[in-house]
PDB file of C-alpha atoms in Angstrom:
ATOM      1  CA  UNK A 299     -48.701  89.439 138.702  1.00  0.00           C
ATOM      2  CA  UNK A 300     -45.550  88.702 140.789  1.00  0.00           C
ATOM      3  CA  UNK A 301     -43.454  90.867 142.926  1.00  0.00           C
ATOM      4  CA  UNK A 302     -40.327  90.596 144.964  1.00  0.00           C
ATOM      5  CA  UNK A 303     -38.598  93.777 145.845  1.00  0.00           C
ATOM      6  CA  UNK A 304     -36.966  95.543 149.036  1.00  0.00           C
ATOM      7  CA  UNK A 305     -34.160  97.898 148.275  1.00  0.00           C
ATOM      8  CA  UNK A 306     -31.936 100.416 149.772  1.00  0.00           C
ATOM      9  CA  UNK A 307     -30.331 102.239 146.755  1.00  0.00           C
ATOM     10  CA  UNK A 308     -30.821 105.983 147.251  1.00  0.00           C
ATOM     11  CA  UNK A 309     -27.794 107.675 148.681  1.00  0.00           C
ATOM     12  CA  UNK A 310     -26.831 111.194 149.668  1.00  0.00           C
ATOM     13  CA  UNK A 311     -23.232 111.871 148.378  1.00  0.00           C
ATOM     14  CA  UNK A 312     -21.501 114.984 149.721  1.00  0.00           C
ATOM     15  CA  UNK A 313     -18.102 116.665 148.925  1.00  0.00           C
ATOM     16  CA  UNK A 314     -15.625 116.878 151.844  1.00  0.00           C
ATOM     17  CA  UNK A 315     -13.903 119.658 150.200  1.00  0.00           C
ATOM     18  CA  UNK A 316     -17.057 121.635 150.574  1.00  0.00           C
ATOM     19  CA  UNK A 317     -16.952 121.187 154.370  1.00  0.00           C
ATOM     20  CA  UNK A 318     -19.348 118.326 154.567  1.00  0.00           C
ATOM     21  CA  UNK A 319     -18.469 115.515 157.114  1.00  0.00           C
ATOM     22  CA  UNK A 320     -21.539 115.375 158.968  1.00  0.00           C
ATOM     23  CA  UNK A 321     -25.298 115.683 158.021  1.00  0.00           C
ATOM     24  CA  UNK A 322     -25.684 119.190 159.844  1.00  0.00           C
ATOM     25  CA  UNK A 323     -22.957 120.339 157.451  1.00  0.00           C
ATOM     26  CA  UNK A 324     -25.523 120.326 154.568  1.00  0.00           C
ATOM     27  CA  UNK A 325     -27.191 123.264 155.983  1.00  0.00           C
ATOM     28  CA  UNK A 326     -27.063 126.129 153.306  1.00  0.00           C
ATOM     29  CA  UNK A 327     -25.274 123.827 150.743  1.00  0.00           C
ATOM     30  CA  UNK A 328     -26.434 123.219 147.252  1.00  0.00           C
ATOM     31  CA  UNK A 329     -27.771 119.882 147.276  1.00  0.00           C
ATOM     32  CA  UNK A 330     -29.133 118.344 143.827  1.00  0.00           C
ATOM     33  CA  UNK A 331     -31.622 115.741 143.059  1.00  0.00           C
ATOM     34  CA  UNK A 332     -34.345 115.233 140.591  1.00  0.00           C
ATOM     35  CA  UNK A 333     -37.510 116.833 141.956  1.00  0.00           C
ATOM     36  CA  UNK A 334     -40.782 115.343 142.282  1.00  0.00           C
ATOM     37  CA  UNK A 335     -39.062 111.817 142.500  1.00  0.00           C
ATOM     38  CA  UNK A 336     -38.552 109.283 145.102  1.00  0.00           C
ATOM     39  CA  UNK A 337     -35.145 110.521 145.646  1.00  0.00           C
ATOM     40  CA  UNK A 338     -36.391 114.021 146.479  1.00  0.00           C
ATOM     41  CA  UNK A 339     -38.833 112.408 149.065  1.00  0.00           C
ATOM     42  CA  UNK A 340     -36.179 110.374 150.757  1.00  0.00           C
ATOM     43  CA  UNK A 341     -33.905 113.791 150.936  1.00  0.00           C
ATOM     44  CA  UNK A 342     -36.638 115.549 152.657  1.00  0.00           C
ATOM     45  CA  UNK A 343     -37.073 112.577 155.038  1.00  0.00           C
ATOM     46  CA  UNK A 344     -33.495 112.122 155.625  1.00  0.00           C
ATOM     47  CA  UNK A 345     -33.108 115.747 156.517  1.00  0.00           C
ATOM     48  CA  UNK A 346     -35.938 115.674 158.768  1.00  0.00           C
ATOM     49  CA  UNK A 347     -34.510 112.771 160.797  1.00  0.00           C
ATOM     50  CA  UNK A 348     -31.513 114.968 161.449  1.00  0.00           C
ATOM     51  CA  UNK A 349     -33.543 117.981 162.508  1.00  0.00           C
ATOM     52  CA  UNK A 350     -33.509 119.842 159.321  1.00  0.00           C
ATOM     53  CA  UNK A 351     -35.866 120.421 156.321  1.00  0.00           C
ATOM     54  CA  UNK A 352     -35.710 121.218 152.794  1.00  0.00           C
ATOM     55  CA  UNK A 353     -35.697 124.933 153.477  1.00  0.00           C
ATOM     56  CA  UNK A 354     -32.243 124.376 155.260  1.00  0.00           C
ATOM     57  CA  UNK A 355     -30.475 123.626 151.845  1.00  0.00           C
ATOM     58  CA  UNK A 356     -30.421 125.105 148.339  1.00  0.00           C
ATOM     59  CA  UNK A 357     -32.363 122.408 146.410  1.00  0.00           C
ATOM     60  CA  UNK A 358     -30.969 122.005 142.904  1.00  0.00           C
ATOM     61  CA  UNK A 359     -33.176 120.144 140.338  1.00  0.00           C
ATOM     62  CA  UNK A 360     -30.721 117.946 138.420  1.00  0.00           C
ATOM     63  CA  UNK A 361     -32.687 116.276 135.578  1.00  0.00           C
ATOM     64  CA  UNK A 362     -30.631 113.472 133.702  1.00  0.00           C
ATOM     65  CA  UNK A 363     -28.386 110.662 134.723  1.00  0.00           C
ATOM     66  CA  UNK A 364     -25.380 112.288 133.160  1.00  0.00           C
ATOM     67  CA  UNK A 365     -25.912 115.368 135.219  1.00  0.00           C
ATOM     68  CA  UNK A 366     -26.345 113.459 138.368  1.00  0.00           C
ATOM     69  CA  UNK A 367     -22.697 112.515 138.375  1.00  0.00           C
ATOM     70  CA  UNK A 368     -21.239 115.430 136.523  1.00  0.00           C
ATOM     71  CA  UNK A 369     -22.680 118.225 138.703  1.00  0.00           C
ATOM     72  CA  UNK A 370     -21.176 116.904 141.765  1.00  0.00           C
ATOM     73  CA  UNK A 371     -17.965 115.803 140.549  1.00  0.00           C
ATOM     74  CA  UNK A 372     -17.410 119.096 138.804  1.00  0.00           C
ATOM     75  CA  UNK A 373     -18.470 121.053 141.836  1.00  0.00           C
ATOM     76  CA  UNK A 374     -21.629 122.659 140.403  1.00  0.00           C
ATOM     77  CA  UNK A 375     -23.518 121.254 143.507  1.00  0.00           C
ATOM     78  CA  UNK A 376     -22.120 120.366 147.141  1.00  0.00           C
ATOM     79  CA  UNK A 377     -24.012 117.095 147.572  1.00  0.00           C
ATOM     80  CA  UNK A 378     -26.320 114.806 145.446  1.00  0.00           C
ATOM     81  CA  UNK A 379     -29.196 112.537 146.446  1.00  0.00           C
ATOM     82  CA  UNK A 380     -29.528 109.933 143.813  1.00  0.00           C
ATOM     83  CA  UNK A 381     -29.892 106.230 143.129  1.00  0.00           C
ATOM     84  CA  UNK A 382     -27.704 103.477 142.340  1.00  0.00           C
ATOM     85  CA  UNK A 383     -25.614 102.966 140.179  1.00  0.00           C
ATOM     86  CA  UNK A 384     -25.029 106.811 140.061  1.00  0.00           C
ATOM     87  CA  UNK A 385     -24.214 107.215 143.703  1.00  0.00           C
ATOM     88  CA  UNK A 386     -21.626 104.576 143.391  1.00  0.00           C
ATOM     89  CA  UNK A 387     -20.013 106.315 140.288  1.00  0.00           C
ATOM     90  CA  UNK A 388     -19.932 109.590 142.104  1.00  0.00           C
ATOM     91  CA  UNK A 389     -18.193 107.826 145.102  1.00  0.00           C
ATOM     92  CA  UNK A 390     -15.670 106.390 142.845  1.00  0.00           C
ATOM     93  CA  UNK A 391     -14.839 109.631 141.043  1.00  0.00           C
ATOM     94  CA  UNK A 392     -14.626 111.608 144.147  1.00  0.00           C
ATOM     95  CA  UNK A 393     -12.605 108.979 146.018  1.00  0.00           C
ATOM     96  CA  UNK A 394     -11.574 110.109 149.573  1.00  0.00           C
ATOM     97  CA  UNK A 395     -13.505 113.423 148.986  1.00  0.00           C
ATOM     98  CA  UNK A 396     -16.818 111.795 149.112  1.00  0.00           C
ATOM     99  CA  UNK A 397     -18.938 111.317 152.236  1.00  0.00           C
ATOM    100  CA  UNK A 398     -21.984 108.886 151.737  1.00  0.00           C
ATOM    101  CA  UNK A 399     -25.097 108.381 153.633  1.00  0.00           C
ATOM    102  CA  UNK A 400     -28.063 106.077 152.953  1.00  0.00           C
ATOM    103  CA  UNK A 401     -30.968 108.580 152.089  1.00  0.00           C
ATOM    104  CA  UNK A 402     -33.418 106.018 153.115  1.00  0.00           C
ATOM    105  CA  UNK A 403     -32.212 105.437 156.641  1.00  0.00           C
ATOM    106  CA  UNK A 404     -32.813 101.842 156.621  1.00  0.00           C
ATOM    107  CA  UNK A 405     -36.133 102.366 155.098  1.00  0.00           C
ATOM    108  CA  UNK A 406     -36.508  99.733 152.211  1.00  0.00           C
ATOM    109  CA  UNK A 407     -37.985 101.031 148.850  1.00  0.00           C
ATOM    110  CA  UNK A 408     -40.488  98.543 147.505  1.00  0.00           C
ATOM    111  CA  UNK A 409     -41.018  98.343 143.494  1.00  0.00           C
ATOM    112  CA  UNK A 410     -43.148  96.295 141.529  1.00  0.00           C
ATOM    113  CA  UNK A 411     -42.854  94.294 138.137  1.00  0.00           C
ATOM    114  CA  UNK A 412     -46.070  94.795 136.338  1.00  0.00           C
ATOM    115  CA  UNK A 413     -47.309  93.309 133.119  1.00  0.00           C
ATOM    116  CA  UNK A 414     -50.677  92.845 131.444  1.00  0.00           C
ATOM    117  CA  UNK A 415     -52.525  89.579 131.338  1.00  0.00           C
ATOM    118  CA  UNK A 416     -52.469  89.467 127.691  1.00  0.00           C
ATOM    119  CA  UNK A 417     -48.498  89.735 127.595  1.00  0.00           C
ATOM    120  CA  UNK A 418     -48.231  86.964 130.433  1.00  0.00           C
ATOM    121  CA  UNK A 419     -50.455  84.754 128.442  1.00  0.00           C
ATOM    122  CA  UNK A 420     -48.407  84.941 125.371  1.00  0.00           C
ATOM    123  CA  UNK A 421     -45.177  84.438 127.380  1.00  0.00           C
ATOM    124  CA  UNK A 422     -45.808  81.890 130.217  1.00  0.00           C
ATOM    125  CA  UNK A 423     -42.463  80.118 130.088  1.00  0.00           C
ATOM    126  CA  UNK A 424     -40.550  83.514 130.185  1.00  0.00           C
ATOM    127  CA  UNK A 425     -42.587  84.770 132.946  1.00  0.00           C
ATOM    128  CA  UNK A 426     -42.107  81.510 135.017  1.00  0.00           C
ATOM    129  CA  UNK A 427     -38.304  81.696 134.293  1.00  0.00           C
ATOM    130  CA  UNK A 428     -38.187  85.446 135.408  1.00  0.00           C
ATOM    131  CA  UNK A 429     -40.086  84.900 138.563  1.00  0.00           C
ATOM    132  CA  UNK A 430     -38.027  82.015 139.419  1.00  0.00           C
ATOM    133  CA  UNK A 431     -34.577  83.981 138.813  1.00  0.00           C
ATOM    134  CA  UNK A 432     -35.918  86.611 141.201  1.00  0.00           C
ATOM    135  CA  UNK A 433     -36.664  84.156 143.885  1.00  0.00           C
ATOM    136  CA  UNK A 434     -33.082  82.647 143.336  1.00  0.00           C
ATOM    137  CA  UNK A 435     -31.470  85.857 143.547  1.00  0.00           C
ATOM    138  CA  UNK A 436     -33.315  86.714 146.807  1.00  0.00           C
ATOM    139  CA  UNK A 437     -32.490  83.488 148.387  1.00  0.00           C
ATOM    140  CA  UNK A 438     -28.859  83.889 147.385  1.00  0.00           C
ATOM    141  CA  UNK A 439     -28.706  87.434 148.744  1.00  0.00           C
ATOM    142  CA  UNK A 440     -30.255  86.328 152.058  1.00  0.00           C
ATOM    143  CA  UNK A 441     -27.775  83.385 152.275  1.00  0.00           C
ATOM    144  CA  UNK A 442     -24.730  85.520 151.513  1.00  0.00           C
ATOM    145  CA  UNK A 443     -25.723  89.057 153.100  1.00  0.00           C
ATOM    146  CA  UNK A 444     -23.458  88.390 156.182  1.00  0.00           C
ATOM    147  CA  UNK A 445     -20.547  87.532 153.714  1.00  0.00           C
ATOM    148  CA  UNK A 446     -20.914  90.868 151.706  1.00  0.00           C
ATOM    149  CA  UNK A 447     -18.587  93.846 152.288  1.00  0.00           C
ATOM    150  CA  UNK A 448     -20.715  96.973 152.647  1.00  0.00           C
ATOM    151  CA  UNK A 449     -19.891  99.455 149.922  1.00  0.00           C
ATOM    152  CA  UNK A 450     -20.902 102.413 151.906  1.00  0.00           C
ATOM    153  CA  UNK A 451     -20.572 103.570 155.553  1.00  0.00           C
ATOM    154  CA  UNK A 452     -23.027 106.095 157.304  1.00  0.00           C
ATOM    155  CA  UNK A 453     -21.442 108.789 159.409  1.00  0.00           C
TER     156      UNK A 453
END
């Protein structure tokens, strides 16, 4: 088994036209996420870091990826805690009306790539190439991190 992962990809996107400019403006707002997921966990933690709890918002369970984007863009909810690439799609569709925060608050999410021993034994070259490509991608990102323009600003 091999694993390389450290990501910051869960964001909270709010609508400025609903009076959301700062985190405290989320109080009493309809905030969507898929419940019982890592996004809900990070939403709760994010709120706590700003002196609020899940009881301070109206939590809306948004189940599918299509709903993640459409429910906030169409105004069914006021804000959405979701992962990439959906947070970026919402930001693009809302334009200047979007306010975006990293829901992870600089706490990376770790993930794993897992396989059975049998599959690895049957595909050793593929596994080697895959792990090598992950290592190369990590090296590239680390070398070029300072050159990357941040796509999100926290407020």
